[in-house]
Every structure is written in structure tokens, then in C-alpha cells.
Coordinates of C-alpha atoms in Angstrom, one line a residue:
Chain M
X6 CA 90.4 -29.9 167.6
X7 CA 86.9 -29.0 166.4
X8 CA 86.7 -26.0 168.7
X9 CA 85.8 -22.8 166.9
X10 CA 88.0 -19.8 166.8
X11 CA 86.5 -17.3 169.2
X12 CA 85.4 -14.0 167.7
X13 CA 83.0 -11.5 169.2
X14 CA 81.4 -10.0 166.2
X15 CA 80.7 -13.1 164.2
X16 CA 78.0 -15.6 165.2
X17 CA 78.5 -17.8 162.2
X18 CA 81.9 -18.2 161.0
X19 CA 82.4 -18.1 157.2
X20 CA 83.4 -21.3 155.5
X21 CA 87.0 -22.1 155.9
X22 CA 87.4 -20.3 159.3
X23 CA 86.7 -23.5 161.3
X24 CA 89.5 -25.8 162.2
X25 CA 89.4 -28.9 160.1
X26 CA 89.6 -32.5 161.3
X27 CA 92.5 -34.6 160.2
X28 CA 93.0 -38.2 159.6
X29 CA 94.1 -40.5 162.5
X30 CA 97.2 -41.6 160.6
X31 CA 98.4 -38.1 160.1
X32 CA 100.1 -36.1 162.8
X33 CA 99.9 -32.3 163.1
X34 CA 103.2 -30.7 164.2
X35 CA 103.7 -27.1 165.1
X36 CA 107.1 -25.8 164.0
X37 CA 107.5 -22.5 165.7
X38 CA 106.8 -19.7 166.5
X39 CA 109.5 -20.0 169.1
X40 CA 111.5 -22.7 167.3
X41 CA 114.9 -21.6 166.2
X42 CA 114.3 -23.3 162.9
X43 CA 111.4 -21.2 161.9
X44 CA 112.1 -17.6 162.9
X45 CA 109.2 -15.6 164.1
X46 CA 106.7 -17.8 162.4
X47 CA 104.8 -21.0 162.8
X48 CA 104.6 -23.7 160.2
X49 CA 101.8 -26.2 160.8
X50 CA 103.0 -29.3 159.1
X51 CA 101.0 -32.5 158.7
X52 CA 103.2 -35.5 158.5
X53 CA 102.6 -39.1 157.5
X54 CA 105.6 -40.9 159.0
X55 CA 108.5 -38.9 157.9
X56 CA 106.9 -37.2 154.9
X57 CA 105.1 -33.9 154.9
X58 CA 101.5 -34.2 153.6
X59 CA 100.6 -30.6 154.0
X60 CA 102.2 -27.4 155.3
X61 CA 100.4 -24.3 156.4
X62 CA 102.5 -21.2 157.1
X63 CA 101.1 -19.1 159.9
X64 CA 102.9 -15.7 159.8
X65 CA 101.9 -12.7 161.8
X66 CA 103.8 -13.1 165.1
X67 CA 105.7 -9.9 164.5
X68 CA 103.0 -8.0 162.7
X69 CA 103.4 -4.3 163.8
X70 CA 100.9 -2.6 161.6
X71 CA 103.5 -0.5 159.6
X72 CA 100.9 0.3 157.0
X73 CA 98.5 1.6 159.6
X74 CA 101.2 3.6 161.3
X75 CA 102.2 5.2 158.0
X76 CA 98.7 6.7 157.7
X77 CA 99.0 8.9 160.8
X78 CA 102.6 10.2 160.3
X79 CA 103.8 12.6 157.7
X80 CA 106.0 11.7 154.8
X81 CA 109.2 12.3 156.6
X82 CA 108.3 10.8 160.0
X83 CA 107.4 7.5 158.2
X84 CA 111.0 6.9 157.2
X85 CA 112.4 5.5 160.5
X86 CA 109.6 3.1 161.1
X87 CA 109.2 1.9 157.5
X88 CA 112.7 0.5 157.5
X89 CA 112.1 -1.6 160.6
X90 CA 110.6 -4.6 158.9
X91 CA 114.0 -5.6 157.7
X92 CA 116.7 -3.8 159.5
X93 CA 119.5 -5.6 157.8
X94 CA 118.3 -4.4 154.4
X95 CA 116.9 -1.1 155.6
X96 CA 118.1 1.0 152.6
X97 CA 116.4 -1.3 150.1
X98 CA 113.1 -1.6 151.9
X99 CA 113.0 2.2 152.2
X100 CA 113.9 2.7 148.6
X101 CA 110.5 2.3 147.0
X102 CA 108.9 4.6 149.6
X103 CA 111.4 7.3 149.0
X104 CA 111.1 7.0 145.2
X105 CA 107.3 7.2 145.5
X106 CA 107.3 10.2 147.8
X107 CA 109.6 12.0 145.4
X108 CA 107.0 11.5 142.7
X109 CA 104.2 12.5 145.0
X110 CA 105.6 15.7 146.4
X111 CA 107.4 16.5 143.1
X112 CA 111.1 16.8 144.0
X113 CA 114.2 16.1 142.1
X114 CA 117.3 14.2 143.2
X115 CA 120.9 15.5 142.6
X116 CA 123.0 13.2 140.4
X117 CA 125.5 12.5 143.1
X118 CA 122.8 11.5 145.6
X119 CA 121.6 8.8 143.1
X120 CA 125.0 7.2 143.0
X121 CA 125.4 7.4 146.8
X122 CA 122.0 5.7 147.1
X123 CA 123.0 2.9 144.8
X124 CA 126.2 2.3 146.7
X125 CA 124.4 2.3 150.0
X126 CA 121.7 -0.1 148.6
X127 CA 124.3 -2.5 147.3
X128 CA 126.3 -2.5 150.5
X129 CA 123.1 -3.1 152.4
X130 CA 122.2 -6.0 150.1
X131 CA 125.5 -7.7 151.0
X132 CA 124.9 -7.1 154.7
X133 CA 121.5 -8.8 154.3
X134 CA 122.7 -11.7 152.2
X135 CA 125.5 -12.4 154.6
X136 CA 123.1 -12.5 157.6
X137 CA 120.8 -14.8 155.6
X138 CA 123.6 -17.0 154.6
X139 CA 124.9 -17.3 158.2
X140 CA 121.5 -18.5 159.3
X141 CA 121.3 -20.9 156.4
X142 CA 124.6 -22.3 157.5
X143 CA 123.4 -22.8 161.1
X144 CA 120.1 -24.3 159.8
X145 CA 122.0 -27.0 158.1
X146 CA 124.3 -27.6 161.1
X147 CA 127.3 -25.9 159.4
X148 CA 128.5 -23.6 162.2
X149 CA 131.6 -22.4 160.3
X150 CA 129.2 -21.0 157.7
X151 CA 127.6 -19.1 160.5
X152 CA 130.8 -17.6 161.7
X153 CA 132.3 -16.6 158.4
X154 CA 129.5 -14.5 156.9
X155 CA 128.7 -13.0 160.3
X156 CA 132.3 -11.9 160.6
X157 CA 132.7 -10.7 157.0
X158 CA 129.5 -8.8 157.2
X159 CA 131.2 -6.4 159.5
X160 CA 133.2 -5.0 156.5
X161 CA 130.1 -3.8 154.9
X162 CA 128.5 -2.6 158.1
X163 CA 131.6 -0.6 158.8
X164 CA 131.3 1.1 155.4
X165 CA 127.7 1.8 156.0
X166 CA 128.5 3.2 159.4
X167 CA 131.0 5.6 157.8
X168 CA 128.4 6.7 155.3
X169 CA 125.3 7.0 157.5
X170 CA 126.4 7.0 161.1
X171 CA 124.4 3.9 162.1
X172 CA 125.3 0.3 161.9
X173 CA 121.9 -1.2 160.8
X174 CA 119.0 1.2 161.0
X175 CA 120.3 3.9 158.8
X176 CA 117.3 6.1 157.9
X177 CA 119.7 7.3 155.3
X178 CA 117.4 7.8 152.2
X179 CA 115.1 10.7 152.3
X180 CA 112.9 12.2 149.6
X181 CA 115.3 14.4 147.6
X182 CA 118.5 12.5 148.2
X183 CA 120.3 11.2 151.2
X184 CA 120.6 12.6 154.7
X185 CA 124.3 13.5 154.7
X186 CA 127.2 13.4 152.3
X187 CA 129.8 10.6 152.5
X188 CA 133.1 11.3 154.3
X189 CA 136.1 12.6 152.3
X190 CA 138.2 9.5 152.1
X191 CA 135.3 7.2 151.7
X192 CA 135.9 6.1 148.1
X193 CA 139.4 4.7 148.8
X194 CA 138.3 2.9 151.9
X195 CA 135.2 1.5 150.2
X196 CA 137.2 0.2 147.2
X197 CA 139.7 -1.5 149.5
X198 CA 137.1 -3.1 151.7
X199 CA 134.9 -4.2 148.8
X200 CA 137.9 -5.9 147.1
X201 CA 138.8 -7.7 150.3
X202 CA 135.2 -8.7 150.8
X203 CA 135.0 -10.2 147.4
X204 CA 138.2 -12.2 148.1
X205 CA 136.6 -13.5 151.3
X206 CA 133.3 -14.6 149.8
X207 CA 135.1 -16.5 147.1
X208 CA 136.2 -18.9 149.8
X209 CA 132.7 -19.8 150.6
X210 CA 132.7 -22.0 147.5
X211 CA 135.3 -24.3 149.1
X212 CA 133.7 -24.6 152.5
X213 CA 130.0 -24.4 151.6
X214 CA 128.9 -24.5 148.0
X215 CA 131.2 -27.3 146.9
X216 CA 130.7 -29.2 150.1
X217 CA 129.3 -32.7 149.3
X218 CA 127.2 -32.8 152.5
X219 CA 125.5 -29.5 151.6
X220 CA 124.9 -30.7 148.1
X221 CA 123.4 -34.0 149.3
X222 CA 121.0 -32.1 151.6
X223 CA 119.9 -29.4 149.2
X224 CA 120.1 -30.7 145.7
X225 CA 116.8 -31.9 144.3
X226 CA 114.9 -30.9 147.4
X227 CA 112.0 -28.5 147.0
X228 CA 112.2 -28.2 143.2
X229 CA 110.2 -25.3 141.8
X230 CA 109.7 -25.4 138.0
X231 CA 109.8 -22.2 136.0
X232 CA 106.1 -22.3 135.2
X233 CA 105.2 -22.7 138.8
X234 CA 107.6 -19.9 139.8
X235 CA 105.7 -17.6 137.5
X236 CA 102.3 -18.9 138.5
X237 CA 103.0 -18.5 142.2
X238 CA 104.3 -15.0 141.5
X239 CA 107.6 -15.6 143.3
X240 CA 110.3 -13.0 143.1
X241 CA 114.0 -12.4 143.5
X242 CA 116.4 -15.3 144.1
X243 CA 113.5 -17.8 144.1
X244 CA 112.5 -16.8 140.6
X245 CA 116.0 -16.5 139.3
X246 CA 116.9 -19.9 140.6
X247 CA 114.1 -21.4 138.6
X248 CA 115.4 -20.0 135.3
X249 CA 113.5 -16.8 134.9
X250 CA 115.7 -13.9 134.1
X251 CA 114.0 -11.1 136.0
X252 CA 115.6 -8.4 138.1
X253 CA 114.0 -5.0 138.7
X254 CA 117.4 -3.3 138.5
X255 CA 117.7 -4.5 134.9
X256 CA 114.1 -4.6 133.7
X257 CA 112.9 -1.4 135.2
X258 CA 116.0 0.5 136.3
X259 CA 115.6 3.2 138.9
X260 CA 118.0 6.0 139.9
X261 CA 121.3 5.3 138.0
X262 CA 121.1 1.5 137.5
X263 CA 120.5 2.3 133.9
X264 CA 124.0 3.7 133.5
X265 CA 125.6 0.7 135.3
X266 CA 126.3 -2.7 133.9
X267 CA 124.2 -5.1 136.0
X268 CA 124.4 -8.7 135.3
X269 CA 121.5 -11.0 136.4
X270 CA 122.4 -14.4 137.9
X271 CA 120.1 -17.1 136.7
X272 CA 120.2 -20.9 137.5
X273 CA 118.0 -23.5 135.9
X274 CA 117.6 -26.2 138.6
X275 CA 115.0 -24.6 140.8
X276 CA 116.1 -26.6 143.8
X277 CA 117.2 -25.5 147.3
X278 CA 120.8 -25.6 146.2
X279 CA 120.2 -23.2 143.3
X280 CA 118.1 -20.9 145.5
X281 CA 120.9 -20.8 148.1
X282 CA 123.5 -20.1 145.5
X283 CA 121.8 -17.1 143.8
X284 CA 122.2 -14.7 146.7
X285 CA 125.9 -15.6 147.0
X286 CA 126.4 -14.8 143.3
X287 CA 124.4 -11.6 143.8
X288 CA 127.0 -10.4 146.3
X289 CA 129.7 -10.6 143.6
X290 CA 127.4 -8.6 141.3
X291 CA 126.9 -6.1 144.1
X292 CA 130.7 -5.6 144.4
X293 CA 130.9 -5.0 140.7
X294 CA 128.1 -2.4 140.9
X295 CA 129.7 -0.6 143.8
X296 CA 133.0 -0.4 141.9
X297 CA 131.3 1.0 138.8
X298 CA 129.3 3.5 140.9
X299 CA 132.4 4.7 142.7
X300 CA 134.1 5.3 139.4
X301 CA 131.2 7.1 137.7
X302 CA 130.0 9.1 140.7
X303 CA 130.4 12.9 140.4
X304 CA 133.2 13.7 142.8
X305 CA 131.5 16.7 144.3
X306 CA 128.1 18.3 144.4
X307 CA 124.9 18.3 146.5
X308 CA 123.5 15.1 147.8
X309 CA 120.2 16.5 148.9
X310 CA 117.5 18.7 147.6
X311 CA 115.9 20.6 150.4
X312 CA 112.4 19.6 151.1
X313 CA 109.7 22.0 152.3
X314 CA 108.8 21.5 155.9
X315 CA 105.9 19.1 156.2
X316 CA 105.5 18.4 152.5
X317 CA 102.1 17.7 151.1
X318 CA 101.2 15.5 148.2
X319 CA 100.2 17.2 144.9
X320 CA 96.5 16.5 144.7
X321 CA 95.0 13.0 144.5
X322 CA 98.0 11.0 143.3
X323 CA 99.0 7.4 143.5
X324 CA 102.2 5.7 142.7
X325 CA 103.4 2.1 142.6
X326 CA 107.2 1.9 142.9
X327 CA 109.4 -1.1 143.1
X328 CA 113.0 -1.9 143.6
X329 CA 115.1 -5.1 143.8
X330 CA 115.7 -5.7 147.5
X331 CA 117.8 -8.5 148.9
X332 CA 114.8 -10.8 148.8
X333 CA 113.3 -9.8 145.5
X334 CA 111.1 -7.0 144.3
X335 CA 109.8 -4.8 147.0
X336 CA 106.9 -2.7 145.9
X337 CA 105.1 0.2 147.5
X338 CA 101.7 1.5 146.6
X339 CA 101.4 5.0 148.0
X340 CA 98.2 7.0 147.7
X341 CA 98.1 10.7 148.5
X342 CA 95.1 12.9 149.0
X343 CA 96.9 16.2 149.2
X344 CA 97.5 16.1 153.0
X345 CA 100.9 15.9 154.7
X346 CA 100.2 12.2 155.6
X347 CA 99.8 9.5 153.0
X348 CA 96.2 8.2 152.6
X349 CA 97.5 4.7 152.3
X350 CA 100.8 2.9 152.1
X351 CA 100.8 -0.7 151.0
X352 CA 104.1 -2.6 151.2
X353 CA 104.4 -5.6 149.1
X354 CA 107.8 -7.1 150.1
X355 CA 109.5 -10.0 148.5
X356 CA 109.3 -12.2 151.5
X357 CA 105.5 -12.1 151.6
X358 CA 105.3 -12.9 147.9
X359 CA 107.7 -15.9 148.2
X360 CA 105.8 -17.3 151.2
X361 CA 103.1 -18.8 148.9
X362 CA 105.7 -21.2 147.5
X363 CA 106.4 -22.7 150.9
X364 CA 103.4 -25.1 151.3
X365 CA 103.8 -25.9 147.6
X366 CA 107.4 -26.9 148.0
X367 CA 107.1 -28.8 151.3
X368 CA 104.4 -31.2 150.2
X369 CA 106.1 -34.6 149.7
X370 CA 109.4 -33.6 151.3
X371 CA 110.9 -35.3 154.3
X372 CA 110.5 -33.4 157.5
X373 CA 114.3 -33.3 157.9
X374 CA 114.5 -31.3 154.6
X375 CA 112.2 -28.6 155.9
X376 CA 114.8 -26.1 157.2
X377 CA 116.8 -26.4 153.9
X378 CA 113.7 -25.7 151.8
X379 CA 112.2 -23.0 154.1
X380 CA 115.3 -20.8 154.5
X381 CA 116.3 -21.2 150.8
X382 CA 113.1 -19.2 150.0
X383 CA 115.1 -16.1 151.2
X384 CA 112.3 -15.4 153.6
X385 CA 112.5 -12.8 156.3
X386 CA 109.5 -13.2 158.7
X387 CA 109.5 -9.7 160.0
X388 CA 109.4 -8.2 156.6
X389 CA 106.5 -10.5 155.5
X390 CA 104.5 -9.5 158.6
X391 CA 105.2 -5.8 158.3
Chain U
X12 CA 128.9 17.6 132.8
X13 CA 126.7 17.6 135.9
X14 CA 124.7 20.6 134.8
X15 CA 123.8 19.0 131.4
X16 CA 122.8 15.9 133.2
X17 CA 120.5 17.7 135.5
X18 CA 118.9 19.4 132.5
X19 CA 118.1 16.2 130.8
X20 CA 116.6 15.0 134.1
X21 CA 114.3 17.9 134.4
X22 CA 113.1 17.4 130.8
X23 CA 112.4 13.7 131.7
X24 CA 110.5 14.7 134.8
X25 CA 108.4 17.1 132.8
X26 CA 107.5 14.6 130.2
X27 CA 106.6 12.1 132.9
X28 CA 104.2 14.5 134.6
X29 CA 102.5 15.6 131.5
X30 CA 102.4 12.1 129.9
X31 CA 99.0 11.0 131.2
X32 CA 97.0 13.8 129.5
X33 CA 98.4 14.5 126.1
X34 CA 98.2 11.0 124.6
X35 CA 96.2 12.7 121.8
X36 CA 98.6 15.5 121.2
X37 CA 101.6 13.2 121.2
X38 CA 103.0 14.0 117.8
X39 CA 103.0 17.7 118.7
X40 CA 106.3 18.2 120.7
X41 CA 109.2 17.5 118.3
X42 CA 111.1 20.5 119.7
X43 CA 113.1 18.6 122.5
X44 CA 113.7 15.9 120.0
X45 CA 115.6 18.4 117.8
X46 CA 117.9 19.4 120.6
X47 CA 118.5 16.0 122.1
X48 CA 117.4 13.2 119.9
X49 CA 118.3 10.3 122.1
X50 CA 116.6 10.7 125.5
X51 CA 113.1 12.0 124.7
X52 CA 112.2 9.4 122.0
X53 CA 111.6 6.4 124.2
X54 CA 109.7 8.7 126.6
X55 CA 107.3 9.6 123.8
X56 CA 107.0 6.1 122.5
X57 CA 106.1 4.5 125.8
X58 CA 102.7 6.1 126.6
X59 CA 101.5 4.9 123.2
X60 CA 102.4 1.4 124.2
X61 CA 100.4 1.8 127.4
X62 CA 97.5 3.5 125.6
X63 CA 97.3 0.6 123.2
X64 CA 97.1 -1.8 126.2
X65 CA 94.3 0.0 127.9
X66 CA 92.5 0.4 124.6
X67 CA 92.4 -3.3 124.0
X68 CA 90.7 -3.8 127.4
X69 CA 88.3 -0.9 126.9
X70 CA 87.3 -2.1 123.4
X71 CA 86.5 -5.5 124.8
X72 CA 84.4 -4.4 127.8
X73 CA 83.2 -0.9 126.7
X74 CA 81.2 0.6 129.5
X75 CA 82.0 -1.9 132.3
X76 CA 85.6 -0.6 132.6
X77 CA 87.1 2.9 132.8
X78 CA 90.7 3.9 132.5
X79 CA 92.1 5.2 135.8
X80 CA 95.3 6.6 134.4
X81 CA 97.9 6.0 131.7
X82 CA 101.4 6.8 132.9
X83 CA 104.8 5.7 131.8
X84 CA 104.9 2.0 132.7
X85 CA 101.8 2.2 134.8
X86 CA 98.2 1.8 133.8
X87 CA 95.1 1.5 135.8
X88 CA 91.7 0.0 134.9
X89 CA 88.7 0.5 137.1
X90 CA 86.2 -2.3 136.8
X91 CA 82.7 -2.9 138.2
X92 CA 82.8 -5.8 140.7
X93 CA 80.4 -7.9 138.6
X94 CA 82.8 -7.8 135.7
X95 CA 86.1 -8.2 137.6
X96 CA 86.4 -11.9 136.9
X97 CA 85.8 -11.5 133.2
X98 CA 88.3 -8.7 132.9
X99 CA 90.9 -10.7 134.8
X100 CA 90.4 -13.7 132.6
X101 CA 90.7 -11.6 129.5
X102 CA 93.9 -10.0 130.8
X103 CA 95.3 -13.4 131.7
X104 CA 94.5 -15.0 128.4
X105 CA 95.0 -12.1 126.0
X106 CA 97.9 -10.1 127.5
X107 CA 101.2 -11.3 128.9
X108 CA 100.4 -10.3 132.5
X109 CA 100.9 -13.5 134.5
X110 CA 101.2 -12.7 138.2
X111 CA 100.1 -10.3 140.9
X112 CA 102.7 -8.2 142.5
X113 CA 100.5 -6.8 145.2
X114 CA 96.9 -6.5 146.2
X115 CA 96.0 -3.4 148.2
X116 CA 92.8 -2.6 149.9
X117 CA 91.9 1.1 150.3
X118 CA 89.1 2.2 152.5
X119 CA 86.9 5.1 151.4
X120 CA 84.4 5.8 154.2
X121 CA 82.9 8.9 152.5
X122 CA 82.0 6.8 149.4
X123 CA 80.9 3.9 151.6
X124 CA 83.1 1.7 149.5
X125 CA 86.3 -0.3 149.8
X126 CA 88.6 -0.5 146.9
X127 CA 90.8 -3.4 146.0
X128 CA 93.7 -2.8 143.6
X129 CA 95.5 -5.7 142.0
X130 CA 98.9 -4.8 140.7
X131 CA 99.7 -7.2 137.9
X132 CA 103.1 -7.8 136.3
X133 CA 104.6 -9.9 133.6
X134 CA 107.6 -12.2 133.7
X135 CA 107.2 -13.9 130.4
X136 CA 107.2 -11.0 127.9
X137 CA 110.2 -8.8 127.8
X138 CA 108.3 -5.8 126.3
X139 CA 105.9 -6.0 129.3
X140 CA 108.5 -6.5 132.0
X141 CA 108.4 -2.8 132.9
X142 CA 104.6 -2.6 133.0
X143 CA 102.4 -2.8 136.0
X144 CA 98.7 -2.9 135.3
X145 CA 96.5 -1.9 138.3
X146 CA 93.2 -3.5 138.1
X147 CA 90.8 -2.1 140.7
X148 CA 87.3 -2.7 141.8
X149 CA 85.1 -1.6 144.6
X150 CA 83.0 -3.4 147.2
X151 CA 80.2 -1.8 149.3
X152 CA 81.3 -0.9 152.8
X153 CA 79.0 -1.3 155.9
X154 CA 79.2 0.9 159.0
X155 CA 79.4 -2.1 161.3
X156 CA 81.5 -4.7 159.6
X157 CA 80.8 -8.4 159.9
X158 CA 83.5 -10.0 157.8
X159 CA 82.3 -12.8 155.7
X160 CA 78.6 -12.3 156.5
X161 CA 77.9 -8.8 155.2
X162 CA 77.7 -7.3 151.7
X163 CA 81.4 -6.5 151.5
X164 CA 82.1 -9.3 149.1
X165 CA 84.1 -9.6 145.9
X166 CA 84.8 -12.5 143.5
X167 CA 88.2 -14.0 144.2
X168 CA 90.8 -13.8 141.4
X169 CA 92.7 -16.7 142.9
X170 CA 91.6 -19.1 140.1
X171 CA 92.8 -16.7 137.5
X172 CA 96.0 -15.4 139.2
X173 CA 97.1 -18.1 141.6
X174 CA 99.6 -15.6 143.2
X175 CA 96.9 -13.5 144.8
X176 CA 96.1 -16.2 147.3
X177 CA 97.9 -14.8 150.4
X178 CA 97.3 -11.2 149.3
X179 CA 93.6 -11.8 149.3
X180 CA 93.7 -13.4 152.7
X181 CA 95.5 -10.4 154.0
X182 CA 92.9 -8.1 152.5
X183 CA 90.1 -10.1 154.1
X184 CA 91.4 -9.7 157.6
X185 CA 92.6 -6.1 157.2
X186 CA 89.5 -4.7 155.5
X187 CA 86.8 -7.4 155.9
X188 CA 86.5 -7.9 152.2
X189 CA 85.3 -11.5 151.8
X190 CA 86.5 -13.1 148.5
X191 CA 83.9 -15.4 147.1
X192 CA 85.4 -18.5 145.7
X193 CA 88.7 -18.2 147.6
X194 CA 89.5 -21.7 148.8
X195 CA 91.1 -20.6 152.1
X196 CA 89.4 -17.5 153.5
X197 CA 91.2 -17.6 156.8
X198 CA 93.2 -15.0 158.7
X199 CA 96.8 -14.7 157.9
X200 CA 98.6 -12.1 160.0
X201 CA 96.1 -11.1 162.7
X202 CA 95.8 -13.3 165.8
X203 CA 93.0 -15.8 165.9
X204 CA 91.2 -14.0 168.8
X205 CA 91.2 -10.6 167.2
X206 CA 87.8 -9.3 168.1
X207 CA 87.9 -5.7 166.8
X208 CA 86.9 -4.3 163.5
X209 CA 89.3 -4.9 160.5
X210 CA 92.3 -2.8 161.5
X211 CA 93.2 -1.0 158.3
X212 CA 89.7 0.6 158.0
X213 CA 89.8 4.3 158.5
X214 CA 87.5 4.1 161.6
X215 CA 90.0 1.9 163.5
X216 CA 92.0 4.3 165.6
X217 CA 95.6 3.7 166.6
X218 CA 95.9 3.7 170.3
X219 CA 97.2 7.0 171.6
X220 CA 96.5 8.9 168.4

């Protein structure tokens, strides 16, 4: 246990890099990285009997160096790989990058394209939340809750496939608009499917959210107070489940969110139950937004401003853009030095920001509550690792 | 309908681009306000808000800080590394900024420096909920990095903004910036047996490129 971590270039390891010795009474348990209950991540928990004394998240098993890759590809070639961190929410994770590049290369977006983007982003949010919800169901041993969202998710995937041509990795948003226009009869189909989708997800209340077994397992576990939610810098559903009314779509509207009526769902409890309920409520909100956007969208017009080939940034410029993704605010810090490639792209996704709450929430919990707390953080390991 | 919309958009864009410079000549352009009173007004009011915010920090710290930019909803303060802790404490206590959204390291091999940019946001104050304050500082950069044991060190802001904990750990492994006073200066994403230079430095080459 006291063995040092091997590194070639350091003779003396800095304080904190050595592995620490633990008490005899306390057992160290590795959850993951291959465990189905952790995703692509390891959680090193120290347990005293059945209670967690300390938890140390160890992400990085799916680190792909997206930020490094972005530095050697030009602004357009970056699009397909920057959406890879979270393919179920690929429109939303790409959104801040596209907004930032539009600022950097100085290009305007047609009005219709903004509405198309909002519709695609909201559909994608539903796809992500359904997938997340399905896994939350299976984590808690509720296999029907795995089947239903996984099936209903197809409605939204089908719509996105009609829009973009691809089921999950769309590469649909580009600087200056979207890649292609939506098909002619899309609006009717979309409205019909969204209405049906809303009817379906209403039924989740009966089977999942009003289920006494689920409530017994998630209520009052992993409680995060509103002060701590702010102090830890959490975002998205974790923040809103702790009673803080903050949604980037409302507070700093981008594209046409300003013209749409967006309602923020806030719950006060701050426990795993509230955190699991917020994304479900968000799906109803997404349906509302899609209906509004379909109504207000210009019926014809361009969806794309042509970009110069190999566009360059205008001088030394830097932007920090953020959007509300399925997991919270996703920020991108893009620095340009006038070359066709960005000088630096920093992605600050919601998952990475919420990870800090995990050791905090797990301390003092029973080990059996770990999956309920962990997945309620709306955490996507691949996105956090980038 | 659509043509008027696109026109208002262009005027917005123009204002955005010119907003950092003419903070002094702000009362000058009442012309667009005469044509369309509703949209340009908040655009003009906002840079004043951000200007006032940076002025408060500059007044307090005089020569130790300089204003990087003042844009709509985005401001940037560059601080000497000796003063970063004081400025962060001032921001935490005297302004509503309460959490860090992101901490980016940026490598500048020509300047022999590594920059660390803290993007701070506010959840508690509604007027500041749009604002992002970028607080940046620079650490010296050495040709042959030896993370933790060379001069590339900065004071950690973890005691001021608790939310930077994992962000600073990431910055340590990716750029070799050691954060003095950070309680947990371990690697986060990289494997434990990583034996190359910090990978986000500019002299680390992607394989095959």
C-alpha cells in the first residue's frame, strides 16, 4: 500500500502524490472501472462496516484528449470529434463551441437556423435524459424503468434522424447555422411525436416517481443543501434540486431562447429523489419549448450562412460561451490567435463540475445507497473525462 | 418580418463588437435609439455595469491588476501571481461571484509562461447571473518540466473558491502547474504511470501529427 506511484521524471514526489495508509478497521473498496454500477470510472470508497467513510472518485478511464486534438484541427474539423464526449447529447455539447466560433470568425446566423437549433437541442436533451433515466432505473433494480425510457427515446431519435440524417452523432450544428434544412413535412410529424412523447413520460410518475420503493431508497439520501450546492459550484439538475433557480437558458439566453417562454424547474429537498425528478420535469419543459419554437419558426428561409473555406479567427480573440446541456451548464473557453486552428479549447462540462459533489455526498451514506446517489448527480463519465 | 429581424441582429452584433473600446464615448450614439428604442438600450447599459465591476477591483489593487477586456457579460482581470489570492478574496467577499465555472490553463512557450484563467460566476445575485469574470494569472514555465518541484507554481484558490478543487487538479496534471496550498495535489484524469511531459503543453506532440 505504501508503494510510490512510478514516474520517470520525478525523483521526489510532491506532497499528496504518495498513497496514504489507512486504518485497520477501515476497508478500501474499488468500485469500477469495469463495474456496471459506476460507468467508465472508479470510485475508491473506504468503508467502516456498511458506512462510507471516504470516497475518492477516480475518473479518466475514457480520457481522449479532446482539448489537445482541437488544437491541431481547424474550426470545422473540430466539430465531429468535439461532440464525442457525450453522443446522446451531441447537439448541446457542441452548442457552446459553435456559438464561440461564430463570435471568433465573425459570422451571423439566419433566424430560421436559430429555431432549428433550439428544436434540435431540446430533442437531444430528451434523448439524453431518457438514456440517463433508463440507467437510473437499472441501477435501482427497476428493469421496467430501463425498458420504457429506452423505448420512448426512439421517438426523439427518429425525429433527430429525420432532421440530421444520423441517429446519435449528428454533427448538425456548424458555425453559421445548421448543416441542412429540415424536411418538408417535419413540423407536423414533430408535433405529433412530441405530443405522444409527453403522454408517455407522464406515465413514469405511476411506475417510478410515485413508487414507494423508489422513494424509500432515494428520499433523504445524499442531501445537498443550497449553500453547499453553490459552494461546490454544482450545476444543472443538481443545483436546481437544491433550490437554486439557475438555468442558462433563462439567465443568459442564447440564440432564440429569449423569445421563448422557458420555465425553470426547482425543487427544495436536495436529496437523490429531487435530483432524479428534475431531469424528468425538464423533459416536459423541453416539449413545451419545441412546440413554441415550431410555432414561431419562420416557415422558409436560409438555415446556413456560408463560411469561407478554412476560416481564420479575427486576431487575438477569446470567448467563453455556455449553454444549458442535459447535465447543466456546458462552457467552452476558446482562444484564437488568428490561425485556422484554435490556440486552445477548454471544455468545462456539467459532469465534471458536478463530480466534486460526489465524495461530499457519499460520506456517511450506506454503501447500498451509493448507486442511487452517484447516478442522481446526472454524471456522464465520458463527458467529464473529455 | 424576417428582414427586419435580421437588421436588428446586425445592429446588435455591431454593438457587441465595438463595446469593449468605447466605454468612454458611450453617451455618443443615440442615433439607433431614435430608430428603435427598445433593443439598443440594454446593450448600451450593460458595458457600464461591467466597467463599474472592473473599476471596483482596479481601484482596490491599482497597479497589481490590469483589465484584460470588458465585453458584454464578460470581463477579464489579469493579476500578478503574488496578488492572486488577495484579489480572489476581495472578489469573494465584496462581489457576488461565488463559484468557479471553469479553470483553463493556457501554455505560452514564447513568453515562457503558463496562464491560468479562472472563470467565475454567480448564483446568488440575479443581476450578476449573466456575468462571467475571468481572473487570470501567469506562472513561469520551464523548458524541462518537473511538476511539483520546479518554479511553475501558483497559490491555490481552493480555500477561497471551493469549487476549483478538481479543476486545479486537472490543470496540475495537464500543464504541470503546482498549486501551493491545494490539499489534494494528485492526478485526476491521467494514468498513474504517465511518464511524459504534461500533455496540454504546446511542446507535447500528438502522435502522427
